[in-house]
Tab-separated table of C-alpha atoms and ligand atoms in Angstrom:
chain	number	residue	atom	x	y	z
A	68	UNK	CA	11.165	-10.192	-50.176
A	69	UNK	CA	13.187	-11.958	-52.833
A	70	UNK	CA	16.820	-12.561	-52.115
A	71	UNK	CA	18.928	-9.794	-53.566
A	72	UNK	CA	16.018	-7.288	-53.802
A	73	UNK	CA	17.066	-5.291	-50.809
A	74	UNK	CA	20.046	-5.077	-48.601
A	75	UNK	CA	19.072	-5.481	-44.952
A	76	UNK	CA	20.627	-2.862	-42.759
A	77	UNK	CA	20.289	-2.602	-39.003
A	78	UNK	CA	17.802	0.009	-37.899
A	79	UNK	CA	18.907	0.950	-34.420
A	80	UNK	CA	16.387	3.765	-34.176
A	81	UNK	CA	13.331	1.573	-34.787
A	82	UNK	CA	10.816	1.562	-31.949
A	83	UNK	CA	10.932	-1.689	-30.046
A	84	UNK	CA	7.545	-2.157	-28.436
A	85	UNK	CA	7.558	-5.319	-26.377
A	86	UNK	CA	4.902	-7.902	-27.172
A	87	UNK	CA	3.320	-7.705	-23.707
A	88	UNK	CA	2.249	-4.119	-24.395
A	89	UNK	CA	-0.668	-3.089	-26.618
A	90	UNK	CA	-1.251	0.284	-28.275
A	91	UNK	CA	-3.417	1.191	-25.267
A	92	UNK	CA	-0.517	0.557	-22.914
A	93	UNK	CA	1.640	2.789	-25.084
A	94	UNK	CA	-0.998	5.546	-25.034
A	95	UNK	CA	-1.174	5.196	-21.254
A	96	UNK	CA	2.623	5.388	-21.117
A	97	UNK	CA	2.583	8.645	-23.044
A	98	UNK	CA	-0.032	10.233	-20.832
A	99	UNK	CA	1.691	9.186	-17.595
A	100	UNK	CA	5.053	10.361	-18.906
A	101	UNK	CA	3.761	13.770	-19.901
A	102	UNK	CA	2.084	14.205	-16.483
A	103	UNK	CA	5.234	13.095	-14.646
A	104	UNK	CA	7.526	15.364	-16.652
A	105	UNK	CA	5.184	18.352	-16.445
A	106	UNK	CA	3.874	18.128	-12.882
A	107	UNK	CA	6.312	16.058	-10.840
A	108	UNK	CA	9.849	16.329	-12.250
A	109	UNK	CA	10.102	20.130	-11.830
A	110	UNK	CA	9.816	19.630	-8.044
A	111	UNK	CA	12.366	16.836	-7.738
A	112	UNK	CA	15.097	18.921	-6.091
A	113	UNK	CA	12.693	20.712	-3.743
A	114	UNK	CA	11.103	17.436	-2.604
A	115	UNK	CA	14.512	15.985	-1.790
A	116	UNK	CA	14.554	18.553	0.997
A	117	UNK	CA	10.909	18.546	2.062
A	118	UNK	CA	9.594	15.109	0.972
A	119	UNK	CA	6.847	15.169	-1.622
A	120	UNK	CA	3.450	16.610	-0.617
A	121	UNK	CA	0.354	14.474	0.016
A	122	UNK	CA	-1.371	16.372	-2.795
A	123	UNK	CA	0.534	14.167	-5.279
A	124	UNK	CA	-1.719	11.269	-4.258
A	125	UNK	CA	-4.843	13.375	-4.773
A	126	UNK	CA	-3.701	14.530	-8.200
A	127	UNK	CA	-2.697	11.053	-9.327
A	128	UNK	CA	-5.983	9.707	-7.984
A	129	UNK	CA	-7.923	12.261	-10.037
A	130	UNK	CA	-6.021	11.180	-13.132
A	131	UNK	CA	-6.792	7.525	-12.439
A	132	UNK	CA	-3.130	6.591	-12.033
A	133	UNK	CA	-3.473	5.002	-8.583
A	134	UNK	CA	-5.904	2.354	-9.748
A	135	UNK	CA	-4.728	1.379	-13.218
A	136	UNK	CA	-4.990	-2.368	-12.607
A	137	UNK	CA	-7.576	-2.155	-9.823
A	138	UNK	CA	-11.253	-3.166	-10.180
A	139	UNK	CA	-13.626	-0.561	-11.564
A	140	UNK	CA	-16.126	-1.143	-8.755
A	141	UNK	CA	-13.665	0.524	-6.346
A	142	UNK	CA	-12.845	3.359	-8.721
A	143	UNK	CA	-9.977	1.646	-10.535
A	144	UNK	CA	-9.402	1.452	-14.283
A	145	UNK	CA	-9.757	-2.322	-14.451
A	146	UNK	CA	-6.569	-2.700	-16.494
A	147	UNK	CA	-4.164	-5.627	-16.537
A	148	UNK	CA	-0.962	-6.057	-14.559
A	149	UNK	CA	1.079	-4.542	-17.383
A	150	UNK	CA	-0.589	-1.170	-16.838
A	151	UNK	CA	0.909	-1.171	-13.350
A	152	UNK	CA	4.319	-1.905	-14.873
A	153	UNK	CA	3.871	1.079	-17.167
A	154	UNK	CA	3.270	3.327	-14.147
A	155	UNK	CA	6.370	2.004	-12.368
A	156	UNK	CA	8.439	2.555	-15.503
A	157	UNK	CA	7.194	6.064	-16.192
A	158	UNK	CA	7.551	7.274	-12.596
A	159	UNK	CA	11.341	7.248	-13.095
A	160	UNK	CA	10.943	10.390	-15.198
A	161	UNK	CA	10.072	12.231	-11.986
A	162	UNK	CA	13.834	11.944	-11.257
A	163	UNK	CA	12.824	11.164	-7.691
A	164	UNK	CA	13.225	7.628	-6.436
A	165	UNK	CA	11.614	8.606	-3.141
A	166	UNK	CA	8.482	9.819	-4.866
A	167	UNK	CA	8.251	6.735	-7.071
A	168	UNK	CA	8.629	4.531	-4.007
A	169	UNK	CA	5.974	6.397	-1.982
A	170	UNK	CA	3.496	5.968	-4.827
A	171	UNK	CA	4.421	2.311	-5.354
A	172	UNK	CA	3.785	1.584	-1.669
A	173	UNK	CA	0.272	2.899	-2.213
A	174	UNK	CA	-0.483	1.114	-5.503
A	175	UNK	CA	1.555	-2.085	-5.424
A	176	UNK	CA	2.426	-2.891	-1.829
A	177	UNK	CA	-0.273	-1.890	0.644
A	178	UNK	CA	-3.278	-1.914	-1.692
A	179	UNK	CA	-3.048	-5.379	-3.294
A	180	UNK	CA	-3.532	-7.282	-0.008
A	181	UNK	CA	-6.605	-5.172	0.804
A	182	UNK	CA	-8.121	-5.980	-2.574
A	183	UNK	CA	-7.045	-9.626	-2.523
A	184	UNK	CA	-7.939	-10.568	1.053
A	185	UNK	CA	-10.199	-7.769	2.334
A	186	UNK	CA	-13.895	-7.931	3.055
A	187	UNK	CA	-16.276	-5.858	0.961
A	188	UNK	CA	-16.422	-3.284	3.799
A	189	UNK	CA	-12.630	-3.074	4.017
A	190	UNK	CA	-12.305	-2.578	0.284
A	191	UNK	CA	-14.895	0.225	0.362
A	192	UNK	CA	-13.425	1.824	3.477
A	193	UNK	CA	-9.735	1.705	2.550
A	194	UNK	CA	-9.052	0.643	-1.049
A	195	UNK	CA	-11.604	2.885	-2.816
A	196	UNK	CA	-10.436	6.144	-1.168
A	197	UNK	CA	-6.806	5.089	-1.675
A	198	UNK	CA	-7.464	4.658	-5.394
A	199	UNK	CA	-9.033	8.136	-5.395
A	200	UNK	CA	-5.949	9.517	-3.630
A	201	UNK	CA	-7.913	10.631	-0.561
A	202	UNK	CA	-6.357	8.065	1.746
A	203	UNK	CA	-2.670	7.185	2.037
A	204	UNK	CA	-1.508	3.659	2.805
A	205	UNK	CA	1.599	2.117	4.300
A	206	UNK	CA	2.766	-1.423	4.927
A	207	UNK	CA	4.360	-2.602	8.164
A	208	UNK	CA	6.450	-5.763	8.024
A	209	UNK	CA	9.948	-4.815	9.228
A	210	UNK	CA	10.768	-4.402	12.912
A	211	UNK	CA	13.889	-3.189	14.693
A	212	UNK	CA	14.821	-6.834	15.414
A	213	UNK	CA	13.410	-8.574	12.326
A	214	UNK	CA	13.758	-7.625	8.664
A	215	UNK	CA	14.857	-10.456	6.399
A	216	UNK	CA	13.621	-12.885	9.011
A	217	UNK	CA	9.938	-11.994	8.631
A	218	UNK	CA	8.946	-14.961	10.796
A	219	UNK	CA	10.980	-13.422	13.633
A	220	UNK	CA	8.671	-10.413	14.078
A	221	UNK	CA	7.498	-9.743	17.608
A	222	UNK	CA	4.514	-7.411	17.204
A	223	UNK	CA	1.714	-9.200	19.019
A	224	UNK	CA	-2.033	-9.037	18.549
A	225	UNK	CA	-3.966	-10.632	21.383
A	226	UNK	CA	-7.685	-11.328	21.214
A	227	UNK	CA	-9.789	-9.672	23.894
A	228	UNK	CA	-13.500	-10.332	23.355
A	229	UNK	CA	-14.507	-8.699	20.087
A	230	UNK	CA	-11.268	-6.784	19.895
A	231	UNK	CA	-7.550	-7.329	19.436
A	232	UNK	CA	-4.888	-5.524	21.444
A	233	UNK	CA	-1.701	-4.804	19.508
A	234	UNK	CA	1.758	-4.132	20.943
A	235	UNK	CA	5.066	-3.836	19.134
A	236	UNK	CA	7.059	-1.667	16.775
A	237	UNK	CA	7.805	-1.352	13.074
A	238	UNK	CA	10.670	0.420	11.396
A	239	UNK	CA	11.721	1.810	8.001
A	240	UNK	CA	8.036	2.222	7.132
A	241	UNK	CA	7.617	4.169	3.896
A	242	UNK	CA	4.711	6.669	4.031
A	243	UNK	CA	4.606	5.950	7.777
A	244	UNK	CA	4.294	9.602	8.729
A	245	UNK	CA	1.622	10.556	6.247
A	246	UNK	CA	-0.436	7.347	6.079
A	247	UNK	CA	-4.047	7.075	7.250
A	248	UNK	CA	-3.902	3.313	7.650
A	249	UNK	CA	-1.266	0.609	7.916
A	250	UNK	CA	-1.401	-2.970	6.679
A	251	UNK	CA	0.225	-4.446	9.752
A	252	UNK	CA	1.877	-7.855	10.089
A	253	UNK	CA	1.453	-9.293	13.595
A	254	UNK	CA	1.838	-12.542	15.431
A	255	UNK	CA	-1.403	-13.849	16.889
A	256	UNK	CA	-0.140	-17.278	17.922
A	257	UNK	CA	3.589	-17.484	18.703
A	258	UNK	CA	3.337	-21.291	19.075
A	259	UNK	CA	1.903	-21.891	15.609
A	260	UNK	CA	4.986	-21.220	13.462
A	261	UNK	CA	4.120	-19.909	9.995
A	262	UNK	CA	0.429	-20.361	10.858
A	263	UNK	CA	0.639	-17.874	13.728
A	264	UNK	CA	0.609	-14.603	11.773
A	265	UNK	CA	-2.311	-12.282	11.074
A	266	UNK	CA	-2.618	-9.062	9.071
A	267	UNK	CA	-4.586	-6.102	10.383
A	268	UNK	CA	-5.778	-2.825	8.943
A	269	UNK	CA	-4.946	-0.346	11.689
A	270	UNK	CA	-6.017	3.301	11.362
A	271	UNK	CA	-2.979	5.435	12.073
A	272	UNK	CA	-5.015	7.764	14.298
A	273	UNK	CA	-6.016	4.922	16.627
A	274	UNK	CA	-5.008	5.613	20.269
A	275	UNK	CA	-1.634	4.011	20.980
A	276	UNK	CA	-0.212	4.338	17.445
A	277	UNK	CA	2.897	6.484	17.822
A	278	UNK	CA	4.859	7.868	14.885
A	279	UNK	CA	8.134	7.942	16.738
A	280	UNK	CA	10.605	9.514	14.394
A	281	UNK	CA	11.428	10.418	10.822
A	282	UNK	CA	14.415	8.374	9.781
A	283	UNK	CA	17.235	9.919	7.752
A	284	UNK	CA	18.574	7.947	4.823
A	285	UNK	CA	21.334	7.623	2.203
A	286	UNK	CA	18.850	8.172	-0.623
A	287	UNK	CA	15.134	8.209	-1.408
A	288	UNK	CA	15.011	11.559	0.388
A	289	UNK	CA	11.668	12.551	-1.089
A	290	UNK	CA	9.968	9.688	0.754
A	291	UNK	CA	9.124	9.638	4.427
A	292	UNK	CA	10.384	6.723	6.475
A	293	UNK	CA	9.017	6.084	9.943
A	294	UNK	CA	9.751	4.275	13.127
A	295	UNK	CA	6.354	3.351	14.580
A	296	UNK	CA	5.265	2.082	17.974
A	297	UNK	CA	2.010	0.304	18.847
A	298	UNK	CA	1.108	0.523	22.506
A	299	UNK	CA	-2.066	-1.281	23.574
A	300	UNK	CA	-3.726	-0.378	20.285
A	301	UNK	CA	-7.292	-1.711	20.302
A	302	UNK	CA	-8.933	-2.651	17.024
A	303	UNK	CA	-12.186	-4.518	16.396
A	304	UNK	CA	-11.970	-8.061	15.065
A	305	UNK	CA	-13.271	-6.645	11.761
A	306	UNK	CA	-9.806	-5.072	11.359
A	307	UNK	CA	-8.329	-8.496	10.595
A	308	UNK	CA	-7.241	-8.532	6.946
A	309	UNK	CA	-7.594	-11.956	5.374
A	310	UNK	CA	-7.577	-15.091	7.463
A	311	UNK	CA	-6.485	-15.233	11.088
A	312	UNK	CA	-3.269	-17.296	11.160
A	313	UNK	CA	-2.575	-16.930	7.418
A	314	UNK	CA	-0.848	-13.562	7.520
A	315	UNK	CA	2.584	-14.987	6.701
A	316	UNK	CA	1.354	-16.496	3.438
A	317	UNK	CA	-0.636	-13.354	2.617
A	318	UNK	CA	2.427	-11.141	3.047
A	319	UNK	CA	4.681	-13.494	1.079
A	320	UNK	CA	2.182	-13.191	-1.792
A	321	UNK	CA	2.228	-9.404	-1.449
A	322	UNK	CA	6.025	-9.378	-1.607
A	323	UNK	CA	6.001	-11.047	-5.025
A	324	UNK	CA	4.077	-8.180	-6.637
A	325	UNK	CA	6.183	-5.627	-4.767
A	326	UNK	CA	9.424	-7.238	-5.980
A	327	UNK	CA	8.359	-7.396	-9.599
A	328	UNK	CA	7.210	-3.778	-9.649
A	329	UNK	CA	10.455	-2.784	-7.957
A	330	UNK	CA	12.391	-4.680	-10.622
A	331	UNK	CA	10.523	-2.832	-13.396
A	332	UNK	CA	11.391	0.472	-11.724
A	333	UNK	CA	15.051	-0.558	-11.547
A	334	UNK	CA	15.212	-1.350	-15.255
A	335	UNK	CA	13.477	1.895	-16.212
A	336	UNK	CA	15.655	3.903	-13.828
A	337	UNK	CA	18.777	2.314	-15.286
A	338	UNK	CA	17.569	3.093	-18.815
A	339	UNK	CA	16.917	6.734	-17.949
A	340	UNK	CA	20.344	7.342	-16.411
A	341	UNK	CA	21.949	5.416	-19.301
A	342	UNK	CA	20.313	7.794	-21.805
A	343	UNK	CA	21.250	10.854	-19.796
A	344	UNK	CA	24.860	9.637	-19.696
A	345	UNK	CA	24.867	8.789	-23.396
A	346	UNK	CA	23.932	12.404	-24.147
A	347	UNK	CA	26.670	13.607	-21.839
A	348	UNK	CA	29.226	11.338	-23.519
A	349	UNK	CA	28.496	12.892	-26.894
A	350	UNK	CA	28.713	16.453	-25.552
A	351	UNK	CA	31.738	16.211	-23.314
A	352	UNK	CA	35.141	16.190	-25.002
A	353	UNK	CA	38.595	15.268	-23.740
A	354	UNK	CA	41.838	14.986	-25.674
A	355	UNK	CA	40.011	16.416	-28.680
A	356	UNK	CA	37.319	13.710	-28.821
A	357	UNK	CA	33.852	13.025	-27.492
A	358	UNK	CA	34.433	10.920	-24.396
A	359	UNK	CA	31.930	8.343	-25.689
A	360	UNK	CA	34.246	7.655	-28.617
A	361	UNK	CA	36.974	6.230	-26.414
A	362	UNK	CA	36.698	2.498	-26.815
A	363	UNK	CA	36.722	1.979	-23.081
A	364	UNK	CA	33.609	4.123	-22.720
A	365	UNK	CA	31.936	2.696	-25.811
A	366	UNK	CA	32.309	-0.724	-24.253
A	367	UNK	CA	30.936	0.526	-20.948
A	368	UNK	CA	27.797	1.648	-22.775
A	369	UNK	CA	27.619	-1.677	-24.585
A	370	UNK	CA	27.914	-3.614	-21.316
A	371	UNK	CA	25.294	-1.455	-19.634
A	372	UNK	CA	22.849	-1.653	-22.526
A	373	UNK	CA	23.174	-5.432	-22.697
A	374	UNK	CA	22.545	-5.872	-18.999
A	375	UNK	CA	19.594	-3.469	-19.007
A	376	UNK	CA	18.050	-5.324	-21.942
A	377	UNK	CA	18.568	-8.713	-20.283
A	378	UNK	CA	16.995	-7.439	-17.057
A	379	UNK	CA	14.069	-5.969	-19.007
A	380	UNK	CA	13.362	-9.254	-20.790
A	381	UNK	CA	13.456	-11.115	-17.476
A	382	UNK	CA	11.016	-8.648	-15.906
A	383	UNK	CA	8.632	-8.689	-18.869
A	384	UNK	CA	8.603	-12.451	-19.269
A	385	UNK	CA	8.024	-12.882	-15.552
A	386	UNK	CA	5.251	-10.272	-15.652
A	387	UNK	CA	3.674	-12.240	-18.480
A	388	UNK	CA	3.671	-15.353	-16.279
A	389	UNK	CA	2.194	-13.381	-13.364
A	390	UNK	CA	-0.512	-11.856	-15.566
A	391	UNK	CA	-1.371	-15.298	-16.910
A	392	UNK	CA	-2.070	-16.774	-13.508
A	393	UNK	CA	1.251	-18.382	-12.652
A	394	UNK	CA	2.923	-17.768	-9.294
A	395	UNK	CA	6.527	-17.540	-10.541
A	396	UNK	CA	8.337	-16.953	-7.242
A	397	UNK	CA	11.702	-18.178	-8.546
A	398	UNK	CA	11.616	-15.908	-11.593
A	399	UNK	CA	10.366	-12.921	-9.598
A	400	UNK	CA	13.277	-13.395	-7.193
A	401	UNK	CA	15.679	-13.584	-10.154
A	402	UNK	CA	14.166	-10.472	-11.740
A	403	UNK	CA	14.351	-8.546	-8.462
A	404	UNK	CA	17.933	-9.628	-7.753
A	405	UNK	CA	19.261	-9.026	-11.245
A	406	UNK	CA	17.456	-5.743	-11.951
A	407	UNK	CA	18.509	-4.196	-8.656
A	408	UNK	CA	22.127	-5.196	-9.240
A	409	UNK	CA	22.067	-3.903	-12.807
A	410	UNK	CA	20.515	-0.599	-11.732
A	411	UNK	CA	23.186	-0.005	-9.097
A	412	UNK	CA	26.014	-1.055	-11.454
A	413	UNK	CA	24.688	1.183	-14.219
A	414	UNK	CA	24.242	4.170	-11.913
A	415	UNK	CA	27.780	3.665	-10.612
A	416	UNK	CA	29.254	3.422	-14.115
A	417	UNK	CA	27.285	6.521	-15.169
A	418	UNK	CA	28.882	8.481	-12.325
A	419	UNK	CA	32.267	7.304	-13.611
A	420	UNK	CA	31.531	8.359	-17.184
A	421	UNK	CA	30.435	11.783	-15.947
A	422	UNK	CA	33.712	12.187	-14.060
A	423	UNK	CA	33.583	14.952	-11.442
A	424	UNK	CA	30.208	16.046	-12.779
A	425	UNK	CA	28.842	12.654	-11.756
A	426	UNK	CA	29.740	13.412	-8.183
A	427	UNK	CA	27.945	16.771	-8.260
A	428	UNK	CA	24.318	17.054	-7.183
A	429	UNK	CA	23.559	19.298	-10.159
A	430	UNK	CA	23.584	16.403	-12.650
A	431	UNK	CA	21.354	14.133	-10.578
A	432	UNK	CA	23.398	11.025	-11.392
A	433	UNK	CA	24.696	10.607	-7.856
A	434	UNK	CA	21.084	10.691	-6.659
A	435	UNK	CA	20.160	7.854	-8.995
A	436	UNK	CA	22.925	5.778	-7.436
A	437	UNK	CA	21.844	6.651	-3.887
A	438	UNK	CA	18.176	5.986	-4.641
A	439	UNK	CA	18.817	2.765	-6.563
A	440	UNK	CA	21.057	1.381	-3.841
A	441	UNK	CA	17.989	0.681	-1.717
A	442	UNK	CA	16.743	-1.881	-4.204
A	443	UNK	CA	19.444	-4.360	-3.205
A	444	UNK	CA	18.082	-4.197	0.365
A	445	UNK	CA	14.379	-3.291	0.425
A	446	UNK	CA	11.614	-5.843	-0.237
A	447	UNK	CA	14.144	-8.624	0.381
A	448	UNK	CA	17.916	-8.301	0.161
A	449	UNK	CA	20.096	-9.752	-2.605
A	450	UNK	CA	21.112	-12.494	-0.196
A	451	UNK	CA	17.504	-13.411	0.550
A	452	UNK	CA	16.707	-13.473	-3.187
A	453	UNK	CA	19.673	-15.806	-3.754
A	454	UNK	CA	18.438	-18.027	-0.967
A	455	UNK	CA	14.908	-18.204	-2.385
A	456	UNK	CA	16.305	-19.055	-5.825
A	457	UNK	CA	18.740	-21.650	-4.435
A	458	UNK	CA	16.107	-23.282	-2.269
A	459	UNK	CA	13.754	-23.501	-5.238
A	460	UNK	CA	16.148	-26.136	-6.616
A	461	UNK	CA	15.718	-28.200	-3.473
A	462	UNK	CA	19.002	-27.085	-1.900
B	260	FAD	C1	14.355	3.218	2.780
B	260	FAD	C2	13.700	1.950	3.227
B	260	FAD	C3	12.322	1.801	3.078
B	260	FAD	C4	11.701	0.650	3.541
B	260	FAD	N1	10.322	0.559	3.489
B	260	FAD	C5	9.727	-0.458	4.144
B	260	FAD	C6	8.306	-0.479	4.293
B	260	FAD	O1	7.600	0.403	3.798
B	260	FAD	N2	7.744	-1.487	4.998
B	260	FAD	C7	8.498	-2.482	5.564
B	260	FAD	O2	7.936	-3.355	6.214
B	260	FAD	N3	9.841	-2.513	5.417
B	260	FAD	C8	10.469	-1.509	4.741
B	260	FAD	N4	11.832	-1.514	4.611
B	260	FAD	C9	12.598	-2.593	5.224
B	260	FAD	C10	13.342	-3.516	4.285
B	260	FAD	O3	12.466	-4.359	3.595
B	260	FAD	C11	14.390	-4.270	5.123
B	260	FAD	O4	15.378	-3.331	5.475
B	260	FAD	C12	14.982	-5.455	4.415
B	260	FAD	O5	14.053	-6.488	4.263
B	260	FAD	C13	16.207	-6.027	5.168
B	260	FAD	O6	15.926	-6.241	6.511
B	260	FAD	P1	16.921	-5.657	7.636
B	260	FAD	O7	17.162	-4.226	7.335
B	260	FAD	O8	16.383	-5.981	8.973
B	260	FAD	O9	18.284	-6.415	7.405
B	260	FAD	P2	18.744	-7.793	8.122
B	260	FAD	O10	17.678	-8.792	7.974
B	260	FAD	O11	19.222	-7.463	9.489
B	260	FAD	O12	19.962	-8.206	7.221
B	260	FAD	C14	21.294	-7.715	7.442
B	260	FAD	C15	22.223	-8.443	6.459
B	260	FAD	O13	22.196	-9.842	6.724
B	260	FAD	C16	21.851	-10.559	5.564
B	260	FAD	N5	21.041	-11.722	5.900
B	260	FAD	C17	19.965	-11.780	6.723
B	260	FAD	N6	19.451	-13.027	6.735
B	260	FAD	C18	20.215	-13.760	5.897
B	260	FAD	C19	20.191	-15.112	5.461
B	260	FAD	N7	19.259	-15.980	5.879
B	260	FAD	N8	21.134	-15.523	4.587
B	260	FAD	C20	22.077	-14.666	4.132
B	260	FAD	N9	22.147	-13.373	4.496
B	260	FAD	C21	21.218	-12.927	5.358
B	260	FAD	C22	21.033	-9.572	4.729
B	260	FAD	O14	21.031	-9.923	3.362
B	260	FAD	C23	21.792	-8.277	5.005
B	260	FAD	O15	22.910	-8.198	4.177
B	260	FAD	C24	12.474	-0.394	4.109
B	260	FAD	C25	13.870	-0.257	4.200
B	260	FAD	C26	14.483	0.896	3.791
B	260	FAD	C27	15.965	1.022	3.969
């Protein structure tokens, strides 16, 4: 273009596809979004009361959505990591954080360790049916006396001939009431420090597995959250997932994927409630003006949009590193920390912009805040993320 030919004007409505996504990702995005809006979102309020039904897994399995980035030999779609990000982003249109979390536990928390560290038999027995939506998974790290301090867990697995005997308890376990199998973090050698942990795949119908109670929560009401007890649970040595003694490192690897997917969900959730609030701010009037036209509110939108965009770029760039074989623990921790904070700040500000309506259930904004609030705690608290980042500089 020759200088002077055309006047460049900003085009704020132009589509802004990020460079990590191809046209196929965008087609996938459209098909997931239309499924989520048509088949999941209409039940959001009902599932807050009842938790979402297991049939959601079956339906999503049929559609191929539980195995987007999983190998084709186990029924997956064989896509890249970005396809998993697309799922996490589009699930926010269900308007149900609890549902999105229950699905993410299946696809991005419990399943990756099975596929990464499992034997061929374990992958066929547990990952393939989970991808099909026939089997539901959960992940057991946290205990009543050890959450952030993963190394402080007490659940013990003791070898007895060809078997292991497991005793202990786990708490806050998402999908814990509905799951068929748990990826369980145990201590096999209390004297061996970080080399004393082992993962197991424990069927939830094994004698001695007790689903003690359904826990009630501030948000994420559509998900089920369990307190579990393991009393002399016997499993064969073939139930060991990965290497005996390497469970701590295996679970730390798992947490990286979980944190990045969680961060993507936070950004998308923040974007959705931002858009909902933007519409509200153009419809609602006070003192003879749209409330969005008050400078104070215009600036609130500008602040929110800037933070959401910054969080998005951090998540995408980090995902690019992850997809390209790096193990970017520092950046994942930053993305998780920042996105969760932004999501909670945005949800809070959106309640404020809605005024009294923001406090009412009817608008769903208060639910976004309650659901999002978990992200500053689950999968590693803000404080733990700060510590990981700080320590990465040798401090
Ligand atoms: C709804 C929900 C669903 C969950 N789902 C699962 C699941 O499916 N599977 C699972 O295993 N877990 C799950 N969790 C557990 C979650 O990951 C933990 O709650 C989280 O890791 C924090 O552990 P904690 O609750 O024991 O807090 P604590 O570790 O007791 O922390 C309490 C406070 O102390 C701070 N703190 C602790 N250590 C430090 C430190 N070294 N430096 C500075 N501050 C520190 C924390 O940041 C926090 O503010 C879930 C939790 C919730 C609420």
